[in-house]
């Protein structure tokens, strides 16, 4: 069977949860027995989001093959369990650089290179990358909102491709907002009519309308939307705010038969839907007997929830595994000092220090780690979190007061975290870190080896700096166990403190591989350790 395509667009406002909706539909189709692949096309000019601040763009999600990508890919992987790769996220920057490089190489000799057809052809070729023998249905989400100037080439490309594929082989789904106007006491369909109007004016006629809303709307609104947007009433779907968890979204959509409707529109047989694993996960998540656990996340981009998306999700997965209700205390590391750390962390049962870049907030993280270490509060350090734990230990236990990372203090007297030779001399900032999956060998007898239940693991990285091997003997002599190393033994990938109930830090990002139905063992173990502290 040749690959069928679904194109997901968004209207009215951003942040409607287009990625979540696409991921939910992906899960439902997978659970109906189809091989699916997902992809996001982003209309901005950065070649990838790796150089953007988390405040601009939220978390940068890293794929197995080392691409820095949009955080929606995290939803795709968490919902479907299917790994994304370098073809799962394209940006306008990437599309244009490829076209311009080809033009310079003489690839278009004699021609004027133009948005149509050259940029649109390049976009279609990006979409084709996720077709193939292992894909029955390819789902492509277009970033941005209908009407944005920069989305135009993408919409034109999907219009062309939809037409080339022909009826029954491709489907447009448009996600829109039905706002509730309090003063009028009414839900309004006009913004949706207008956003569908924009799409229709460029030749895209959405076949399925998914309507985000605070509360359910009645038949009258459904009929009105159907009439004005040119969609059949049964193809107007409600996606109301969920009560407890985003993982309820697929079930809400399934109740309205979205997956069945999609398959019918794509001329595909409707096999049975098996949501047993997902339902069991949700039952654990919502179990009323779960006791509460509070974990502090000490970061520098705390005010934007999306900055630590995968961390919060992986903690939630750990809570599902441990049958606990998770409460997260988000703490701005810059505000933590030796004078207030006790009060800031009062009552938490675990402390997590996530990754980060730059100088701001590092001292606050070190301060929180010291408190967790000395007071035997379960501590989980990830990437910069591990680097800060190393600095803290060398300063406060080994007596090297000037221990620091050369990222923070280039001339540090004791550069305990520093650049490896292969990173020295690199001046380009985009895509030049240690990125993607690397193998790691665990040390027998450690918490890590125990929870992974194997000694050879693979985890995803995104960092430039490393533990400086010169200080390895000193920390080991003082009680740190190197719990994970690169297979050649050269790089320290994990550390633990056996004298502490749960003190584990890793140079990689385990949060990227956790899913609600397969919680990451480190997160599950950390949350369990925190729960046993209450
Ligand atoms: N800034 C640190 C480095 O580049 C840590 C990166 C991270 O936490 N992702 O090594």
PDB file of C-alpha atoms in Angstrom, residues 126-413:
ATOM      1  CA  UNK A 126      11.050  16.917   3.000  1.00  0.00           C
ATOM      2  CA  UNK A 127       7.544  15.450   3.397  1.00  0.00           C
ATOM      3  CA  UNK A 128       8.484  12.484   1.174  1.00  0.00           C
ATOM      4  CA  UNK A 129      11.357  11.659   3.498  1.00  0.00           C
ATOM      5  CA  UNK A 130       8.927  10.125   5.982  1.00  0.00           C
ATOM      6  CA  UNK A 131       7.220   7.987   3.367  1.00  0.00           C
ATOM      7  CA  UNK A 132       8.596   4.540   2.703  1.00  0.00           C
ATOM      8  CA  UNK A 133       7.922   0.894   3.188  1.00  0.00           C
ATOM      9  CA  UNK A 134       7.734   1.321   6.947  1.00  0.00           C
ATOM     10  CA  UNK A 135       5.023   3.999   6.778  1.00  0.00           C
ATOM     11  CA  UNK A 136       1.312   3.475   6.125  1.00  0.00           C
ATOM     12  CA  UNK A 137       0.294   6.947   7.243  1.00  0.00           C
ATOM     13  CA  UNK A 138       2.548  10.021   7.430  1.00  0.00           C
ATOM     14  CA  UNK A 139       1.346  12.843   9.661  1.00  0.00           C
ATOM     15  CA  UNK A 140       2.811  16.266   8.918  1.00  0.00           C
ATOM     16  CA  UNK A 141       2.119  19.161  11.256  1.00  0.00           C
ATOM     17  CA  UNK A 142       2.611  22.666   9.893  1.00  0.00           C
ATOM     18  CA  UNK A 143       3.906  25.054  12.556  1.00  0.00           C
ATOM     19  CA  UNK A 144       2.407  28.523  12.991  1.00  0.00           C
ATOM     20  CA  UNK A 145      -1.122  29.708  12.318  1.00  0.00           C
ATOM     21  CA  UNK A 146      -3.090  30.016   9.076  1.00  0.00           C
ATOM     22  CA  UNK A 147      -2.592  33.551   7.811  1.00  0.00           C
ATOM     23  CA  UNK A 148       1.039  33.924   8.937  1.00  0.00           C
ATOM     24  CA  UNK A 149       3.154  35.295   6.089  1.00  0.00           C
ATOM     25  CA  UNK A 150       5.917  32.773   6.750  1.00  0.00           C
ATOM     26  CA  UNK A 151       3.633  29.706   6.660  1.00  0.00           C
ATOM     27  CA  UNK A 152       2.519  30.410   3.115  1.00  0.00           C
ATOM     28  CA  UNK A 153       5.076  28.281   1.201  1.00  0.00           C
ATOM     29  CA  UNK A 154       4.228  25.303   3.446  1.00  0.00           C
ATOM     30  CA  UNK A 155       0.509  25.656   2.854  1.00  0.00           C
ATOM     31  CA  UNK A 156       1.113  25.932  -0.881  1.00  0.00           C
ATOM     32  CA  UNK A 157       3.353  22.846  -0.771  1.00  0.00           C
ATOM     33  CA  UNK A 158       0.740  20.742   1.030  1.00  0.00           C
ATOM     34  CA  UNK A 159      -1.945  22.013  -1.318  1.00  0.00           C
ATOM     35  CA  UNK A 160       0.127  20.827  -4.286  1.00  0.00           C
ATOM     36  CA  UNK A 161       0.967  17.529  -2.648  1.00  0.00           C
ATOM     37  CA  UNK A 162      -2.631  16.833  -1.605  1.00  0.00           C
ATOM     38  CA  UNK A 163      -3.685  17.416  -5.198  1.00  0.00           C
ATOM     39  CA  UNK A 164      -0.911  15.186  -6.571  1.00  0.00           C
ATOM     40  CA  UNK A 165      -1.819  12.383  -4.174  1.00  0.00           C
ATOM     41  CA  UNK A 166      -5.476  12.582  -5.127  1.00  0.00           C
ATOM     42  CA  UNK A 167      -8.701  11.996  -3.187  1.00  0.00           C
ATOM     43  CA  UNK A 168      -8.601   9.338  -0.503  1.00  0.00           C
ATOM     44  CA  UNK A 169      -4.818   9.507  -0.218  1.00  0.00           C
ATOM     45  CA  UNK A 170      -4.369  12.722   1.722  1.00  0.00           C
ATOM     46  CA  UNK A 171      -6.343  14.555   4.364  1.00  0.00           C
ATOM     47  CA  UNK A 172      -6.328  18.051   5.821  1.00  0.00           C
ATOM     48  CA  UNK A 173      -7.093  18.417   9.514  1.00  0.00           C
ATOM     49  CA  UNK A 174      -7.458  21.956  10.841  1.00  0.00           C
ATOM     50  CA  UNK A 175      -7.204  22.685  14.542  1.00  0.00           C
ATOM     51  CA  UNK A 176      -9.045  25.791  15.599  1.00  0.00           C
ATOM     52  CA  UNK A 177     -10.313  27.622  18.684  1.00  0.00           C
ATOM     53  CA  UNK A 178     -13.908  28.170  19.736  1.00  0.00           C
ATOM     54  CA  UNK A 179     -13.547  30.884  22.383  1.00  0.00           C
ATOM     55  CA  UNK A 180     -16.082  31.374  25.139  1.00  0.00           C
ATOM     56  CA  UNK A 181     -16.906  35.038  25.592  1.00  0.00           C
ATOM     57  CA  UNK A 182     -17.833  35.494  29.212  1.00  0.00           C
ATOM     58  CA  UNK A 183     -19.575  38.842  28.861  1.00  0.00           C
ATOM     59  CA  UNK A 184     -21.855  37.442  26.154  1.00  0.00           C
ATOM     60  CA  UNK A 185     -22.112  34.044  27.815  1.00  0.00           C
ATOM     61  CA  UNK A 186     -21.540  32.497  24.397  1.00  0.00           C
ATOM     62  CA  UNK A 187     -19.124  30.420  22.383  1.00  0.00           C
ATOM     63  CA  UNK A 188     -18.058  32.003  19.145  1.00  0.00           C
ATOM     64  CA  UNK A 189     -17.455  30.313  15.813  1.00  0.00           C
ATOM     65  CA  UNK A 190     -16.433  33.390  13.803  1.00  0.00           C
ATOM     66  CA  UNK A 191     -12.629  33.128  14.333  1.00  0.00           C
ATOM     67  CA  UNK A 192     -12.792  29.539  13.045  1.00  0.00           C
ATOM     68  CA  UNK A 193     -14.871  30.552  10.042  1.00  0.00           C
ATOM     69  CA  UNK A 194     -12.248  33.156   9.238  1.00  0.00           C
ATOM     70  CA  UNK A 195      -9.260  30.883   9.628  1.00  0.00           C
ATOM     71  CA  UNK A 196     -10.866  28.232   7.445  1.00  0.00           C
ATOM     72  CA  UNK A 197     -11.680  31.089   5.049  1.00  0.00           C
ATOM     73  CA  UNK A 198      -7.951  31.890   4.796  1.00  0.00           C
ATOM     74  CA  UNK A 199      -7.161  28.264   3.965  1.00  0.00           C
ATOM     75  CA  UNK A 200      -9.930  28.008   1.392  1.00  0.00           C
ATOM     76  CA  UNK A 201      -8.721  31.181  -0.316  1.00  0.00           C
ATOM     77  CA  UNK A 202      -5.442  29.394  -1.051  1.00  0.00           C
ATOM     78  CA  UNK A 203      -7.033  26.175  -2.158  1.00  0.00           C
ATOM     79  CA  UNK A 204      -6.996  24.152   1.054  1.00  0.00           C
ATOM     80  CA  UNK A 205     -10.370  22.822   2.144  1.00  0.00           C
ATOM     81  CA  UNK A 206     -10.037  21.175   5.560  1.00  0.00           C
ATOM     82  CA  UNK A 207     -11.932  17.902   5.739  1.00  0.00           C
ATOM     83  CA  UNK A 208     -11.838  17.510   9.503  1.00  0.00           C
ATOM     84  CA  UNK A 209     -12.153  20.401  11.928  1.00  0.00           C
ATOM     85  CA  UNK A 210     -10.860  19.835  15.455  1.00  0.00           C
ATOM     86  CA  UNK A 211     -12.182  22.545  17.736  1.00  0.00           C
ATOM     87  CA  UNK A 212     -10.356  23.425  20.932  1.00  0.00           C
ATOM     88  CA  UNK A 213     -12.806  24.706  23.521  1.00  0.00           C
ATOM     89  CA  UNK A 214     -13.156  25.238  27.247  1.00  0.00           C
ATOM     90  CA  UNK A 215     -16.520  23.517  27.311  1.00  0.00           C
ATOM     91  CA  UNK A 216     -18.576  21.335  25.063  1.00  0.00           C
ATOM     92  CA  UNK A 217     -20.702  23.062  22.403  1.00  0.00           C
ATOM     93  CA  UNK A 218     -24.035  21.862  21.113  1.00  0.00           C
ATOM     94  CA  UNK A 219     -25.460  20.756  17.801  1.00  0.00           C
ATOM     95  CA  UNK A 220     -26.328  24.312  16.824  1.00  0.00           C
ATOM     96  CA  UNK A 221     -22.676  25.382  16.871  1.00  0.00           C
ATOM     97  CA  UNK A 222     -21.618  22.190  15.152  1.00  0.00           C
ATOM     98  CA  UNK A 223     -24.057  22.821  12.306  1.00  0.00           C
ATOM     99  CA  UNK A 224     -23.013  26.427  12.020  1.00  0.00           C
ATOM    100  CA  UNK A 225     -19.317  25.497  11.874  1.00  0.00           C
ATOM    101  CA  UNK A 226     -20.068  22.812   9.309  1.00  0.00           C
ATOM    102  CA  UNK A 227     -22.028  25.190   7.129  1.00  0.00           C
ATOM    103  CA  UNK A 228     -19.616  28.108   7.230  1.00  0.00           C
ATOM    104  CA  UNK A 229     -16.436  26.040   7.032  1.00  0.00           C
ATOM    105  CA  UNK A 230     -17.599  23.604   4.369  1.00  0.00           C
ATOM    106  CA  UNK A 231     -17.106  20.543   6.572  1.00  0.00           C
ATOM    107  CA  UNK A 232     -19.630  17.786   7.219  1.00  0.00           C
ATOM    108  CA  UNK A 233     -21.238  18.144  10.701  1.00  0.00           C
ATOM    109  CA  UNK A 234     -19.894  14.731  11.742  1.00  0.00           C
ATOM    110  CA  UNK A 235     -16.429  15.935  10.850  1.00  0.00           C
ATOM    111  CA  UNK A 236     -16.575  18.766  13.388  1.00  0.00           C
ATOM    112  CA  UNK A 237     -14.758  17.396  16.428  1.00  0.00           C
ATOM    113  CA  UNK A 238     -14.626  18.890  19.902  1.00  0.00           C
ATOM    114  CA  UNK A 239     -11.377  18.906  21.809  1.00  0.00           C
ATOM    115  CA  UNK A 240     -12.285  20.290  25.239  1.00  0.00           C
ATOM    116  CA  UNK A 241      -9.702  21.127  27.900  1.00  0.00           C
ATOM    117  CA  UNK A 242      -8.870  17.920  29.760  1.00  0.00           C
ATOM    118  CA  UNK A 243      -9.287  17.724  33.507  1.00  0.00           C
ATOM    119  CA  UNK A 244      -6.252  15.836  34.726  1.00  0.00           C
ATOM    120  CA  UNK A 245      -3.698  14.997  32.126  1.00  0.00           C
ATOM    121  CA  UNK A 246      -2.829  15.586  28.492  1.00  0.00           C
ATOM    122  CA  UNK A 247      -2.752  11.803  28.148  1.00  0.00           C
ATOM    123  CA  UNK A 248      -6.569  11.861  28.248  1.00  0.00           C
ATOM    124  CA  UNK A 249      -6.719  13.664  24.894  1.00  0.00           C
ATOM    125  CA  UNK A 250      -6.457  10.528  22.704  1.00  0.00           C
ATOM    126  CA  UNK A 251      -9.353   8.925  24.558  1.00  0.00           C
ATOM    127  CA  UNK A 252     -11.529  12.024  24.217  1.00  0.00           C
ATOM    128  CA  UNK A 253     -10.838  12.037  20.493  1.00  0.00           C
ATOM    129  CA  UNK A 254     -11.458   8.308  20.236  1.00  0.00           C
ATOM    130  CA  UNK A 255     -14.863   8.732  21.915  1.00  0.00           C
ATOM    131  CA  UNK A 256     -15.855  10.929  18.990  1.00  0.00           C
ATOM    132  CA  UNK A 257     -14.531   8.363  16.551  1.00  0.00           C
ATOM    133  CA  UNK A 258     -11.827  10.621  15.121  1.00  0.00           C
ATOM    134  CA  UNK A 259      -9.556   7.722  14.200  1.00  0.00           C
ATOM    135  CA  UNK A 260     -12.378   5.928  12.426  1.00  0.00           C
ATOM    136  CA  UNK A 261     -13.359   9.052  10.522  1.00  0.00           C
ATOM    137  CA  UNK A 262      -9.734   9.656   9.529  1.00  0.00           C
ATOM    138  CA  UNK A 263      -9.355   6.094   8.246  1.00  0.00           C
ATOM    139  CA  UNK A 264     -12.586   6.323   6.266  1.00  0.00           C
ATOM    140  CA  UNK A 265     -11.507   9.622   4.737  1.00  0.00           C
ATOM    141  CA  UNK A 266      -8.250   7.941   3.745  1.00  0.00           C
ATOM    142  CA  UNK A 267     -10.062   4.912   2.285  1.00  0.00           C
ATOM    143  CA  UNK A 268      -8.404   2.589   4.780  1.00  0.00           C
ATOM    144  CA  UNK A 269      -9.962  -0.362   6.610  1.00  0.00           C
ATOM    145  CA  UNK A 270     -10.928   0.268  10.229  1.00  0.00           C
ATOM    146  CA  UNK A 271      -9.207  -2.392  12.360  1.00  0.00           C
ATOM    147  CA  UNK A 272      -9.809  -2.814  16.083  1.00  0.00           C
ATOM    148  CA  UNK A 273      -8.555  -0.151  18.433  1.00  0.00           C
ATOM    149  CA  UNK A 274      -6.421  -1.485  21.277  1.00  0.00           C
ATOM    150  CA  UNK A 275      -6.015   1.100  24.016  1.00  0.00           C
ATOM    151  CA  UNK A 276      -5.551  -1.385  26.870  1.00  0.00           C
ATOM    152  CA  UNK A 277      -1.986  -0.337  27.743  1.00  0.00           C
ATOM    153  CA  UNK A 278      -2.904   3.348  27.538  1.00  0.00           C
ATOM    154  CA  UNK A 279      -6.047   2.860  29.647  1.00  0.00           C
ATOM    155  CA  UNK A 280      -4.080   0.949  32.294  1.00  0.00           C
ATOM    156  CA  UNK A 281      -1.577   3.810  32.430  1.00  0.00           C
ATOM    157  CA  UNK A 282      -4.362   6.395  32.846  1.00  0.00           C
ATOM    158  CA  UNK A 283      -6.001   4.336  35.586  1.00  0.00           C
ATOM    159  CA  UNK A 284      -2.725   4.382  37.533  1.00  0.00           C
ATOM    160  CA  UNK A 285      -2.302   8.088  36.892  1.00  0.00           C
ATOM    161  CA  UNK A 286      -5.732   8.904  38.253  1.00  0.00           C
ATOM    162  CA  UNK A 287      -5.841   6.408  41.109  1.00  0.00           C
ATOM    163  CA  UNK A 288      -7.350   8.248  44.074  1.00  0.00           C
ATOM    164  CA  UNK A 289      -5.227   6.282  46.521  1.00  0.00           C
ATOM    165  CA  UNK A 290      -1.999   7.744  45.176  1.00  0.00           C
ATOM    166  CA  UNK A 291      -0.186   9.676  47.837  1.00  0.00           C
ATOM    167  CA  UNK A 292       1.393  13.008  47.077  1.00  0.00           C
ATOM    168  CA  UNK A 293       5.075  13.595  46.421  1.00  0.00           C
ATOM    169  CA  UNK A 294       6.588  17.026  46.014  1.00  0.00           C
ATOM    170  CA  UNK A 295       9.708  17.467  43.921  1.00  0.00           C
ATOM    171  CA  UNK A 296      11.604  20.699  43.373  1.00  0.00           C
ATOM    172  CA  UNK A 297      12.905  21.453  39.896  1.00  0.00           C
ATOM    173  CA  UNK A 298      15.640  24.065  40.198  1.00  0.00           C
ATOM    174  CA  UNK A 299      16.176  25.713  36.835  1.00  0.00           C
ATOM    175  CA  UNK A 300      16.890  29.024  35.187  1.00  0.00           C
ATOM    176  CA  UNK A 301      14.057  29.093  32.639  1.00  0.00           C
ATOM    177  CA  UNK A 302      11.393  28.254  35.216  1.00  0.00           C
ATOM    178  CA  UNK A 303       8.841  30.910  34.273  1.00  0.00           C
ATOM    179  CA  UNK A 304       8.107  29.136  30.992  1.00  0.00           C
ATOM    180  CA  UNK A 305       6.740  25.646  31.527  1.00  0.00           C
ATOM    181  CA  UNK A 306       7.672  24.535  28.023  1.00  0.00           C
ATOM    182  CA  UNK A 307      11.376  25.067  28.760  1.00  0.00           C
ATOM    183  CA  UNK A 308      11.503  21.850  30.765  1.00  0.00           C
ATOM    184  CA  UNK A 309       8.691  20.018  28.997  1.00  0.00           C
ATOM    185  CA  UNK A 310      10.336  16.579  28.803  1.00  0.00           C
ATOM    186  CA  UNK A 311      11.616  16.837  32.389  1.00  0.00           C
ATOM    187  CA  UNK A 312       8.127  17.501  33.769  1.00  0.00           C
ATOM    188  CA  UNK A 313       6.664  14.757  31.601  1.00  0.00           C
ATOM    189  CA  UNK A 314       9.338  12.226  32.618  1.00  0.00           C
ATOM    190  CA  UNK A 315       8.685  13.059  36.290  1.00  0.00           C
ATOM    191  CA  UNK A 316       4.980  12.505  35.656  1.00  0.00           C
ATOM    192  CA  UNK A 317       5.844   9.115  34.106  1.00  0.00           C
ATOM    193  CA  UNK A 318       7.929   8.273  37.172  1.00  0.00           C
ATOM    194  CA  UNK A 319       4.890   9.127  39.288  1.00  0.00           C
ATOM    195  CA  UNK A 320       2.700   6.808  37.202  1.00  0.00           C
ATOM    196  CA  UNK A 321       5.227   4.005  37.735  1.00  0.00           C
ATOM    197  CA  UNK A 322       5.295   4.640  41.489  1.00  0.00           C
ATOM    198  CA  UNK A 323       1.559   5.227  42.000  1.00  0.00           C
ATOM    199  CA  UNK A 324       2.029   8.712  43.397  1.00  0.00           C
ATOM    200  CA  UNK A 325       0.521  12.110  42.722  1.00  0.00           C
ATOM    201  CA  UNK A 326       3.256  14.395  41.606  1.00  0.00           C
ATOM    202  CA  UNK A 327       3.532  17.974  42.724  1.00  0.00           C
ATOM    203  CA  UNK A 328       6.327  20.013  41.209  1.00  0.00           C
ATOM    204  CA  UNK A 329       7.805  23.038  42.965  1.00  0.00           C
ATOM    205  CA  UNK A 330       9.414  25.128  40.241  1.00  0.00           C
ATOM    206  CA  UNK A 331      12.257  27.130  41.689  1.00  0.00           C
ATOM    207  CA  UNK A 332      14.187  29.877  39.923  1.00  0.00           C
ATOM    208  CA  UNK A 333      17.817  28.989  40.609  1.00  0.00           C
ATOM    209  CA  UNK A 334      18.979  32.594  40.445  1.00  0.00           C
ATOM    210  CA  UNK A 335      16.915  33.328  43.553  1.00  0.00           C
ATOM    211  CA  UNK A 336      18.433  30.565  45.683  1.00  0.00           C
ATOM    212  CA  UNK A 337      21.140  31.581  48.159  1.00  0.00           C
ATOM    213  CA  UNK A 338      22.770  29.890  51.164  1.00  0.00           C
ATOM    214  CA  UNK A 339      20.499  32.061  53.366  1.00  0.00           C
ATOM    215  CA  UNK A 340      17.189  31.024  51.847  1.00  0.00           C
ATOM    216  CA  UNK A 341      17.863  27.544  50.492  1.00  0.00           C
ATOM    217  CA  UNK A 342      16.403  25.813  53.537  1.00  0.00           C
ATOM    218  CA  UNK A 343      13.186  27.762  53.271  1.00  0.00           C
ATOM    219  CA  UNK A 344      12.975  27.355  49.473  1.00  0.00           C
ATOM    220  CA  UNK A 345      13.383  23.580  49.681  1.00  0.00           C
ATOM    221  CA  UNK A 346      11.402  23.094  52.905  1.00  0.00           C
ATOM    222  CA  UNK A 347       9.136  20.067  52.628  1.00  0.00           C
ATOM    223  CA  UNK A 348      10.227  18.805  49.215  1.00  0.00           C
ATOM    224  CA  UNK A 349      11.022  15.116  48.979  1.00  0.00           C
ATOM    225  CA  UNK A 350      13.306  15.310  45.974  1.00  0.00           C
ATOM    226  CA  UNK A 351      15.404  17.879  44.124  1.00  0.00           C
ATOM    227  CA  UNK A 352      16.013  17.781  40.377  1.00  0.00           C
ATOM    228  CA  UNK A 353      18.500  20.077  38.656  1.00  0.00           C
ATOM    229  CA  UNK A 354      17.990  19.972  34.880  1.00  0.00           C
ATOM    230  CA  UNK A 355      20.217  21.050  32.001  1.00  0.00           C
ATOM    231  CA  UNK A 356      21.024  24.606  31.070  1.00  0.00           C
ATOM    232  CA  UNK A 357      23.493  26.942  29.454  1.00  0.00           C
ATOM    233  CA  UNK A 358      25.450  30.007  30.554  1.00  0.00           C
ATOM    234  CA  UNK A 359      26.372  31.582  33.861  1.00  0.00           C
ATOM    235  CA  UNK A 360      23.062  32.814  35.250  1.00  0.00           C
ATOM    236  CA  UNK A 361      21.631  30.694  38.027  1.00  0.00           C
ATOM    237  CA  UNK A 362      24.552  28.254  38.331  1.00  0.00           C
ATOM    238  CA  UNK A 363      25.463  29.261  41.898  1.00  0.00           C
ATOM    239  CA  UNK A 364      21.838  28.793  43.022  1.00  0.00           C
ATOM    240  CA  UNK A 365      21.831  25.285  41.558  1.00  0.00           C
ATOM    241  CA  UNK A 366      25.078  24.448  43.358  1.00  0.00           C
ATOM    242  CA  UNK A 367      23.551  25.759  46.573  1.00  0.00           C
ATOM    243  CA  UNK A 368      20.428  23.580  46.166  1.00  0.00           C
ATOM    244  CA  UNK A 369      22.574  20.516  45.420  1.00  0.00           C
ATOM    245  CA  UNK A 370      24.653  21.076  48.547  1.00  0.00           C
ATOM    246  CA  UNK A 371      21.474  21.254  50.616  1.00  0.00           C
ATOM    247  CA  UNK A 372      20.098  18.050  49.046  1.00  0.00           C
ATOM    248  CA  UNK A 373      23.416  16.245  49.549  1.00  0.00           C
ATOM    249  CA  UNK A 374      23.881  17.306  53.167  1.00  0.00           C
ATOM    250  CA  UNK A 375      20.272  16.706  54.130  1.00  0.00           C
ATOM    251  CA  UNK A 376      20.021  13.400  52.318  1.00  0.00           C
ATOM    252  CA  UNK A 377      17.157  14.527  50.081  1.00  0.00           C
ATOM    253  CA  UNK A 378      16.967  12.431  46.885  1.00  0.00           C
ATOM    254  CA  UNK A 379      18.790  14.338  44.175  1.00  0.00           C
ATOM    255  CA  UNK A 380      18.747  13.905  40.408  1.00  0.00           C
ATOM    256  CA  UNK A 381      21.161  15.953  38.291  1.00  0.00           C
ATOM    257  CA  UNK A 382      20.826  16.074  34.530  1.00  0.00           C
ATOM    258  CA  UNK A 383      23.523  17.427  32.219  1.00  0.00           C
ATOM    259  CA  UNK A 384      24.306  20.861  33.702  1.00  0.00           C
ATOM    260  CA  UNK A 385      22.785  19.349  36.865  1.00  0.00           C
ATOM    261  CA  UNK A 386      25.553  16.737  36.922  1.00  0.00           C
ATOM    262  CA  UNK A 387      28.195  19.337  36.152  1.00  0.00           C
ATOM    263  CA  UNK A 388      26.963  21.466  39.081  1.00  0.00           C
ATOM    264  CA  UNK A 389      26.969  18.400  41.357  1.00  0.00           C
ATOM    265  CA  UNK A 390      30.616  17.765  40.440  1.00  0.00           C
ATOM    266  CA  UNK A 391      31.549  21.399  41.130  1.00  0.00           C
ATOM    267  CA  UNK A 392      29.667  21.346  44.443  1.00  0.00           C
ATOM    268  CA  UNK A 393      31.367  18.159  45.591  1.00  0.00           C
ATOM    269  CA  UNK A 394      34.853  19.299  44.643  1.00  0.00           C
ATOM    270  CA  UNK A 395      34.323  22.644  46.347  1.00  0.00           C
ATOM    271  CA  UNK A 396      32.599  21.558  49.524  1.00  0.00           C
ATOM    272  CA  UNK A 397      33.860  18.035  50.120  1.00  0.00           C
ATOM    273  CA  UNK A 398      37.266  17.945  48.436  1.00  0.00           C
ATOM    274  CA  UNK A 399      38.157  21.509  49.463  1.00  0.00           C
ATOM    275  CA  UNK A 400      38.810  22.932  45.987  1.00  0.00           C
ATOM    276  CA  UNK A 401      37.141  26.274  46.578  1.00  0.00           C
ATOM    277  CA  UNK A 402      37.871  27.500  43.075  1.00  0.00           C
ATOM    278  CA  UNK A 403      36.392  24.498  41.299  1.00  0.00           C
ATOM    279  CA  UNK A 404      34.227  25.622  38.403  1.00  0.00           C
ATOM    280  CA  UNK A 405      33.161  24.938  34.841  1.00  0.00           C
ATOM    281  CA  UNK A 406      35.068  26.811  32.159  1.00  0.00           C
ATOM    282  CA  UNK A 407      31.674  27.645  30.651  1.00  0.00           C
ATOM    283  CA  UNK A 408      31.038  29.793  33.738  1.00  0.00           C
ATOM    284  CA  UNK A 409      34.604  30.908  34.448  1.00  0.00           C
ATOM    285  CA  UNK A 410      36.966  30.399  31.495  1.00  0.00           C
ATOM    286  CA  UNK A 411      40.073  30.921  33.638  1.00  0.00           C
ATOM    287  CA  UNK A 412      38.947  28.802  36.629  1.00  0.00           C
ATOM    288  CA  UNK A 413      41.876  27.683  38.833  1.00  0.00           C
TER     289      UNK A 413
END
